[in-house]
Short mmCIF file of C-alpha atoms in Angstrom, two decimals:
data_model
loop_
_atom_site.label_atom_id
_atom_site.label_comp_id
_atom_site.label_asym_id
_atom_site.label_seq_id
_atom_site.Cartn_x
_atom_site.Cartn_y
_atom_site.Cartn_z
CA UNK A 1070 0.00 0.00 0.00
CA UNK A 1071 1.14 3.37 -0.98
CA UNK A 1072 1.79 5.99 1.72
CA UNK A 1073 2.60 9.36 1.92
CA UNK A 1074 5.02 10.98 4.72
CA UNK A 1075 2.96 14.96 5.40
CA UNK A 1076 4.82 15.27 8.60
CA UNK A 1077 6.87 18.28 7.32
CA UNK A 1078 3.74 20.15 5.90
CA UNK A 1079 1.54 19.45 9.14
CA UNK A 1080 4.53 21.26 10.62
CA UNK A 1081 4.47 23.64 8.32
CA UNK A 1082 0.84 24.24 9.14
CA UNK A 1083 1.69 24.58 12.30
CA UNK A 1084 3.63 26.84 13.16
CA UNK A 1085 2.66 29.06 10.46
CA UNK A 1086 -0.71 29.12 12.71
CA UNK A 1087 0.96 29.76 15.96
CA UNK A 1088 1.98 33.06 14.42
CA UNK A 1089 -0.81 34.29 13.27
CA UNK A 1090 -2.52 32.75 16.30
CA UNK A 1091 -0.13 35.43 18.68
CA UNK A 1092 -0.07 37.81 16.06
CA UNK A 1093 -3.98 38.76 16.45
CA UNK A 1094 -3.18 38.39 20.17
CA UNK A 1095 -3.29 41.97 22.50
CA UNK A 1096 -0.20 41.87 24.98
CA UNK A 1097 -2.87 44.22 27.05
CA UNK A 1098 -6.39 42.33 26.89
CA UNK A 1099 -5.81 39.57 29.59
CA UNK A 1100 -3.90 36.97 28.08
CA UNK A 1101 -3.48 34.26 29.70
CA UNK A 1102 -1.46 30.63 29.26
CA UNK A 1103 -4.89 28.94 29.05
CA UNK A 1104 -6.53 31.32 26.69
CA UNK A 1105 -3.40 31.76 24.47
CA UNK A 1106 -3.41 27.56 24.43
CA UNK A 1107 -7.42 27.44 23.61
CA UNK A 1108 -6.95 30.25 20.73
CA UNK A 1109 -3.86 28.69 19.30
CA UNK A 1110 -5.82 25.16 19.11
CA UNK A 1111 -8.64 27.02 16.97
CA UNK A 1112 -6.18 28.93 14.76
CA UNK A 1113 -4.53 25.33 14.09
CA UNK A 1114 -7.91 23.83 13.38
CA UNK A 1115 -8.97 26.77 11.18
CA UNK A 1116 -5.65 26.41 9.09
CA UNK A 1117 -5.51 22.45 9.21
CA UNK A 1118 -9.50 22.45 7.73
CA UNK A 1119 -8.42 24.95 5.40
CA UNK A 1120 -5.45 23.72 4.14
CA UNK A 1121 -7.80 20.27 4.31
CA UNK A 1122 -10.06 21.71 2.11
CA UNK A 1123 -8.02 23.14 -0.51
CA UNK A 1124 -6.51 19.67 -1.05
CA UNK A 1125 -9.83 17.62 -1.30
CA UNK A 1126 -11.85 17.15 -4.81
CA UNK A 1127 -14.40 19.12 -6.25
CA UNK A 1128 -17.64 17.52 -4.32
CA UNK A 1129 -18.62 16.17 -7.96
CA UNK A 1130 -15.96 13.74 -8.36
CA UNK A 1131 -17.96 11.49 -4.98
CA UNK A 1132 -20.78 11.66 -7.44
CA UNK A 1133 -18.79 10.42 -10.80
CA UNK A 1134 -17.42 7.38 -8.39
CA UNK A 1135 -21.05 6.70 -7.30
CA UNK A 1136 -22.61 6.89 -10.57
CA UNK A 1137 -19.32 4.73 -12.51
CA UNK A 1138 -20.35 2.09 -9.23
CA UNK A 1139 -23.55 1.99 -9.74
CA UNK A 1140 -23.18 1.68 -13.57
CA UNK A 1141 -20.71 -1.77 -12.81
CA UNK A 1142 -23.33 -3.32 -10.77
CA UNK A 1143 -26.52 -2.66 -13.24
CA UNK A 1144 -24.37 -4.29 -15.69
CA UNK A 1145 -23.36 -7.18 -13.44
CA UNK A 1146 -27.19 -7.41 -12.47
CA UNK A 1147 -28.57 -7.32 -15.97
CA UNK A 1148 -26.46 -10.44 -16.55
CA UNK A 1149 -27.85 -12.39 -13.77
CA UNK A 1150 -31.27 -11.28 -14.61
CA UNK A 1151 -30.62 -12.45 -18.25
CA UNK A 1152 -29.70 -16.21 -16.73
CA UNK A 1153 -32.86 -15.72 -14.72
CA UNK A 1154 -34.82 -15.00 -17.85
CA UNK A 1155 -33.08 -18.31 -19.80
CA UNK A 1156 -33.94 -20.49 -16.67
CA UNK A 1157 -37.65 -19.46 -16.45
CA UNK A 1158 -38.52 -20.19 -19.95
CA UNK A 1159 -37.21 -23.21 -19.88
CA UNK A 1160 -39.97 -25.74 -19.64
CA UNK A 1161 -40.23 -27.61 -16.26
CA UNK A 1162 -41.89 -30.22 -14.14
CA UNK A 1163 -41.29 -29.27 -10.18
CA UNK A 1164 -42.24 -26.10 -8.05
CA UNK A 1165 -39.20 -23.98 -9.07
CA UNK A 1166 -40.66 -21.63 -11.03
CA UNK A 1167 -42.21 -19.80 -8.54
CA UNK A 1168 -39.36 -19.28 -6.77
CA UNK A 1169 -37.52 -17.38 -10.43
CA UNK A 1170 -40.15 -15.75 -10.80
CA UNK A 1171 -39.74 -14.18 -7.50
CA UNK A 1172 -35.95 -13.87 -8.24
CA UNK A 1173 -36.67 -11.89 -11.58
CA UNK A 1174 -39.16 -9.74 -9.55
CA UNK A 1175 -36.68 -8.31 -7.11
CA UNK A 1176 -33.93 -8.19 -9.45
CA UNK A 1177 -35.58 -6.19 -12.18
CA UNK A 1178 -37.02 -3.67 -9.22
CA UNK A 1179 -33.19 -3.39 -7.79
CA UNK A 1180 -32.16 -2.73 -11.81
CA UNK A 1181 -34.82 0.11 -11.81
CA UNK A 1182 -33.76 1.96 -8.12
CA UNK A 1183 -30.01 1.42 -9.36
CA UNK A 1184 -31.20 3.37 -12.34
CA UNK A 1185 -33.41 5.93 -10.62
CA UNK A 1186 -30.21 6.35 -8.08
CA UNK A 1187 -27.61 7.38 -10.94
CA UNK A 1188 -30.47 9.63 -12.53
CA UNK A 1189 -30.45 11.16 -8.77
CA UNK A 1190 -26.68 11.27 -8.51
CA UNK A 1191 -26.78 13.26 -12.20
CA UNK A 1192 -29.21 15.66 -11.42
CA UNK A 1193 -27.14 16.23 -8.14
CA UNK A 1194 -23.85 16.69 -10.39
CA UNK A 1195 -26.01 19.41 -12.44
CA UNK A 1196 -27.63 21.12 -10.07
CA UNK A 1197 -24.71 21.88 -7.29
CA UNK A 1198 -21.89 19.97 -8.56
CA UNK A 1199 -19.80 23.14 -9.32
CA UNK A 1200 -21.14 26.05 -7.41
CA UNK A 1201 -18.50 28.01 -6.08
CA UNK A 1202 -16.03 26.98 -9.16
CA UNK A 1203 -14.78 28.88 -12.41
CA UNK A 1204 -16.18 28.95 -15.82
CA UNK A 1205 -13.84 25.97 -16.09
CA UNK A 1206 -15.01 23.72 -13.49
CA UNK A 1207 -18.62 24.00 -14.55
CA UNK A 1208 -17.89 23.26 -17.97
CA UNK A 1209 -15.88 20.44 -16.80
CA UNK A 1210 -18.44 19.44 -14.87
CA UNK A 1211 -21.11 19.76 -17.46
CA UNK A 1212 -19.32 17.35 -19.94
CA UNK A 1213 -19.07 14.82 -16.97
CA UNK A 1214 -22.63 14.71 -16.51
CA UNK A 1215 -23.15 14.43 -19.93
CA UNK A 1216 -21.07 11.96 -20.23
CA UNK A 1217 -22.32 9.67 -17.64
CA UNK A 1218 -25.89 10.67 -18.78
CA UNK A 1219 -25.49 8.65 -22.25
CA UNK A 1220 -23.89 5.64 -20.13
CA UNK A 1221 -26.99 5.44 -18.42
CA UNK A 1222 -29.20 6.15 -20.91
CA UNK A 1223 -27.64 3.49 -23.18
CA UNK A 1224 -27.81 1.14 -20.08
CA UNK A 1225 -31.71 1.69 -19.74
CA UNK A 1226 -32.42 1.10 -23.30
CA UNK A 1227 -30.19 -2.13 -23.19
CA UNK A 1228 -32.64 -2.98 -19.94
CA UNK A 1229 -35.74 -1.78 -21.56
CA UNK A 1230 -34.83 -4.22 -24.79
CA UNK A 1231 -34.24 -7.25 -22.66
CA UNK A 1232 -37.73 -7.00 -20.82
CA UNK A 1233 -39.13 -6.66 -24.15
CA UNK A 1234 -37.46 -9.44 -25.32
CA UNK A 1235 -38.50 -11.58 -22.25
CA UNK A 1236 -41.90 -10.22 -21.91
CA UNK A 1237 -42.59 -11.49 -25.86
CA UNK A 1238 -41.31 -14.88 -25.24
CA UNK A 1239 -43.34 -15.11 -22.50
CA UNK A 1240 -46.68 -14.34 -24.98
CA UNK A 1241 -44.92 -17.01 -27.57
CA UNK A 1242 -44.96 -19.83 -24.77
CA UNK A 1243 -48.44 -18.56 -23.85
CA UNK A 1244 -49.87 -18.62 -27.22
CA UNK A 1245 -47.50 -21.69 -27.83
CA UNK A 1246 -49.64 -23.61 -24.90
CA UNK A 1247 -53.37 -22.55 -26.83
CA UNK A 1248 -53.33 -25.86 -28.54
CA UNK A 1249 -53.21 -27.80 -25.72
CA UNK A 1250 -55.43 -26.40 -23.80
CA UNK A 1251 -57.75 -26.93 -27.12
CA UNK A 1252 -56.75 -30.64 -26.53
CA UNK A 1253 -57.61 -30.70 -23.07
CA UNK A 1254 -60.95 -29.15 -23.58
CA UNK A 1255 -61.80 -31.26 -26.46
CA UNK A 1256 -60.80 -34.14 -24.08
CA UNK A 1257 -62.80 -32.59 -21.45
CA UNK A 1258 -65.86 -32.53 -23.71
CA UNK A 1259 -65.49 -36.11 -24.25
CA UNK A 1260 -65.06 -37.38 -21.35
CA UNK A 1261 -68.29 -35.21 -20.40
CA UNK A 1262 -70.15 -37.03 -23.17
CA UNK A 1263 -68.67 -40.54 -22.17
CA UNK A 1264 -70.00 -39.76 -18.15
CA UNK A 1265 -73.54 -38.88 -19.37
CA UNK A 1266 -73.16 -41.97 -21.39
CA UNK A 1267 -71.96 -44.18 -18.18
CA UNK A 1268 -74.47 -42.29 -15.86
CA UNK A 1269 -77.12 -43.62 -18.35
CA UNK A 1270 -76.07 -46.84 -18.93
CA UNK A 1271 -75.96 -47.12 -14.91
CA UNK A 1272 -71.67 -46.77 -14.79
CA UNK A 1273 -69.72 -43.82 -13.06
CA UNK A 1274 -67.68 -41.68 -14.86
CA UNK A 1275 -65.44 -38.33 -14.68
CA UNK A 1276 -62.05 -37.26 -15.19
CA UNK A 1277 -58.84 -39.46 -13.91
CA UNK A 1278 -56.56 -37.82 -11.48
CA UNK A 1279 -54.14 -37.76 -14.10
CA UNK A 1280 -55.67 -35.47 -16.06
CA UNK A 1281 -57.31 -33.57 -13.18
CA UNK A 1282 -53.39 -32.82 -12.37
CA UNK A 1283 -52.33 -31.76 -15.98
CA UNK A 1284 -55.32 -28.85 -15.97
CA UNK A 1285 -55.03 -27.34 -12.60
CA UNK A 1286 -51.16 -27.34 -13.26
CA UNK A 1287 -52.02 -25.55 -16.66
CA UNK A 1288 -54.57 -22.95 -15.02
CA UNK A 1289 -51.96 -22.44 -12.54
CA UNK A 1290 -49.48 -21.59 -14.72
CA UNK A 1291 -51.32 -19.74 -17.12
CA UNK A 1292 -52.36 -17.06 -14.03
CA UNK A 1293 -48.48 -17.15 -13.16
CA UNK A 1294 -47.21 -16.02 -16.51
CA UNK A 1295 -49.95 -13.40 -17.08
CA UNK A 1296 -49.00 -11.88 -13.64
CA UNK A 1297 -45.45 -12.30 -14.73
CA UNK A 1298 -46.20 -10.53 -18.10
CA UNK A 1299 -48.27 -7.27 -16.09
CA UNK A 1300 -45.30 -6.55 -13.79
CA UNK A 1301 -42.81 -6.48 -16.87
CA UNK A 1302 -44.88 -4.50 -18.50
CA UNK A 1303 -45.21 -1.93 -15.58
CA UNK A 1304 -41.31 -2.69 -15.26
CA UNK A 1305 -40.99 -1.18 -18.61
CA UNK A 1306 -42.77 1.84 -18.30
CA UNK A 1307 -41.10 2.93 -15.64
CA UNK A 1308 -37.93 2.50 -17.39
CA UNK A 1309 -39.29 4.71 -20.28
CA UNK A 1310 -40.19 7.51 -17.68
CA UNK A 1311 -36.71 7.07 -16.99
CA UNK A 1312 -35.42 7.10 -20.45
CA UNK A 1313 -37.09 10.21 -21.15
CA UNK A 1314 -35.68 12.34 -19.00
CA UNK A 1315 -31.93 10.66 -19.28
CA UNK A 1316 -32.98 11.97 -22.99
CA UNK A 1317 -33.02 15.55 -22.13
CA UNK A 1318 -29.16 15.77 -21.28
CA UNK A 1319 -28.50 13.86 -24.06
CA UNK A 1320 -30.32 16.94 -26.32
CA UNK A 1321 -29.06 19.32 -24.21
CA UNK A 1322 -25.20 17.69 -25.18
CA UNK A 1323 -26.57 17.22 -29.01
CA UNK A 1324 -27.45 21.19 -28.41
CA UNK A 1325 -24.13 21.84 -27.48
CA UNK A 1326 -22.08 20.42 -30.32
CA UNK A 1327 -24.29 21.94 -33.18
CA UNK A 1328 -23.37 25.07 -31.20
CA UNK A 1329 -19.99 24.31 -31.30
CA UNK A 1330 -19.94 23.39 -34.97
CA UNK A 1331 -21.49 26.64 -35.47
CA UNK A 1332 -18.98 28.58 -33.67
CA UNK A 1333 -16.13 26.49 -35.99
CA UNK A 1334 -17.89 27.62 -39.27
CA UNK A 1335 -17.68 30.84 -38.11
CA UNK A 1336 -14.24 31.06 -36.99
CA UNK A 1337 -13.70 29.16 -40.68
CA UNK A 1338 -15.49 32.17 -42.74
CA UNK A 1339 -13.57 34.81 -40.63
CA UNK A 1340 -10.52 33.25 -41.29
CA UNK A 1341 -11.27 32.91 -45.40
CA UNK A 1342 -11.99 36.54 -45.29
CA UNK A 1343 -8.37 37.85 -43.03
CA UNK A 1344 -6.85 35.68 -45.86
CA UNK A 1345 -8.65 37.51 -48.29
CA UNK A 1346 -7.73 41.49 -46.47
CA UNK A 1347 -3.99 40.04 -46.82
CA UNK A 1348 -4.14 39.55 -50.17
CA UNK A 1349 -5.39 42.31 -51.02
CA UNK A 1350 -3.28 44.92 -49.10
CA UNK A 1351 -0.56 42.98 -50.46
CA UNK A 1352 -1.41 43.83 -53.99
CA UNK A 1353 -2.21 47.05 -52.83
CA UNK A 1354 1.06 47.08 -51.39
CA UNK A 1355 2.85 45.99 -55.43
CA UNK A 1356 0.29 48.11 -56.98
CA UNK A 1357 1.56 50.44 -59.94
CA UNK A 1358 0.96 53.04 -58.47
CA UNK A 1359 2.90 53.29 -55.72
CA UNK A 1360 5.82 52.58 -57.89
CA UNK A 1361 4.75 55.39 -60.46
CA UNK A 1362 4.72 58.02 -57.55
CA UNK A 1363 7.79 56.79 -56.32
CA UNK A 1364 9.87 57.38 -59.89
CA UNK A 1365 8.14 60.61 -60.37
CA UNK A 1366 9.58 61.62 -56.82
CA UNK A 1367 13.38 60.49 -57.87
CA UNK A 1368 13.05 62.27 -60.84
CA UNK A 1369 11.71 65.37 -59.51
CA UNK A 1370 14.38 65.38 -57.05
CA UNK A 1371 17.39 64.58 -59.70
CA UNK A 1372 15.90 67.49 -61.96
CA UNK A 1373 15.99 69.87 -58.68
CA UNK A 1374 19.95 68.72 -57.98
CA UNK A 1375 20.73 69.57 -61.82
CA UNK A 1376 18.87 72.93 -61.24
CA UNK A 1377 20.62 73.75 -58.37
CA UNK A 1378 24.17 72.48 -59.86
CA UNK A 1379 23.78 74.46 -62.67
CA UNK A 1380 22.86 78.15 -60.85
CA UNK A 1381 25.98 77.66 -58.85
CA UNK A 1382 27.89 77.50 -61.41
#
């Protein structure tokens, strides 16, 4: 484990708060040993939670290491609830299902208050996450929550799918079970006819226990899966209500970038047209003339000297 040695800069700390701590003292006002102890002690605790302070985090980054936590176990628990989901829809003969079915129950409602929890922390990160920073920080911190925003986001849709998923193979086994239930209530209608026939003829009748079994097992399962299929669905729309307004700081970042691409046109155009100024005061700069003035100037000034040479002499 790594450790750091801060001995020298607690005494640093320290004494530089013993002198202020008998600097603000008055030689005149009563000082005392225990006074000048107990005033000392809060000018060292003063400095110690200030120089504490400056050293910490910004109070956002607690909130980026809750959200990235919570984000590793929703995908850890969306893995076991997928297992769940190939477990119960596998066909099967004892009293088990029940029990998955409870499993998938608690583990899709501690998916949705994992999810509601990092919306929480997000809002949190937006809403007082830098107050007290620079421009910097709370542009920094904007982009963070961003960020994390489309993790989430893409985690809830991933979630959202998966229930789909489930909750429509669910209806497929349903509607998958119709023709036997056809079976069993053409059976039943024969066996009815073949009683009435034995109650005639003097002979008892009704169903075996066999088949007594195989109905209230279907019935039983049948009220199971529609239960089942209700709470998924509710599961679902919560997850929408929770997609939705993940999907506003996701606009709010699209929002951003087409204002930044904005702001690079621009600086593009402005930069076509200096090019364009520098051109043209350089050709202003060669133009003709400029040199035609400049000729007309020396030769003015050559005729003058000849002038001048020749009335001296």
């Amino acid at each position: 484990m790594a450790t750091r040695d801060l001995t020298r800069k607690y005494v640093d700390y320290r004494t530089t708060a013993k002198i202020i701590g008998r600097n603000s003292l008055s030689p005149l006002s009563g000082y005392t040993m225990d006074s000048g102890l107990l005033e000392d002690a809060s000018q060292d605790s003063n400095t110690g939670w200030a120089a504490a302070r400056m050293q910490l985090p910004p109070a956002w980054v607690d909130l980026v290491d809750r959200v990235d936590t919570l984000t590793a176990q929703i995908e850890a628990k969306m893995k076991e609830l997928e297992a769940l989901h190939r477990k119960r829809l596998l066909v099967g003969f004892d009293d088990s299902e029940a029990a998955r079915e409870r499993d998938i129950d608690f583990m899709t409602q501690e998916i949705t208050g994992m999810l509601r929890e990092a919306e929480s922390a997000l809002k949190q990160m937006g809403g007082g996450g830098a107050d007290g920073g620079g421009g910097t920080e709370k542009l920094v911190t904007r982009n963070v929550q961003k960020s994390m925003a489309k993790r989430i986001q893409a985690l809830s849709i991933e979630f959202r799918a998966s229930q789909k998923h489930y909750m429509a193979q669910l209806k497929a086994q349903k509607s998958g079970a119709a023709p036997l239930f056809d079976f069993l209530a053409a059976g039943h209608d024969t066996l009815e006819t073949e009683r009435r026939a034995r109650e005639e003829n003097g002979m008892e009748g009704g169903f075996t226990p066999e088949q007594l079994a195989v109905l209230e097992e279907q019935e039983v399962t049948t009220a199971e899966r529609d239960r089942e299929i209700q709470h998924i669905a509710r599961s679902i729309e919560e997850l929408s209500q929770i997609f939705r307004e993940l999907a506003v700081l996701v606009i709010d970042q699209g929002t951003v970038l087409d204002r930044i691409d904005f702001n690079m046109e621009q600086v593009v155009e402005h930069t076509k047209e200096g090019v364009h100024q520098l051109v043209r005061a350089e050709e202003s700069q060669k133009s003709a003339k400029a040199t035609r003035c400049i000729v007309c100037l020396l030769c003015s000034i050559f005729v003058m000297v000849l002038i001048l040479i020749i009335k001296h002499r």
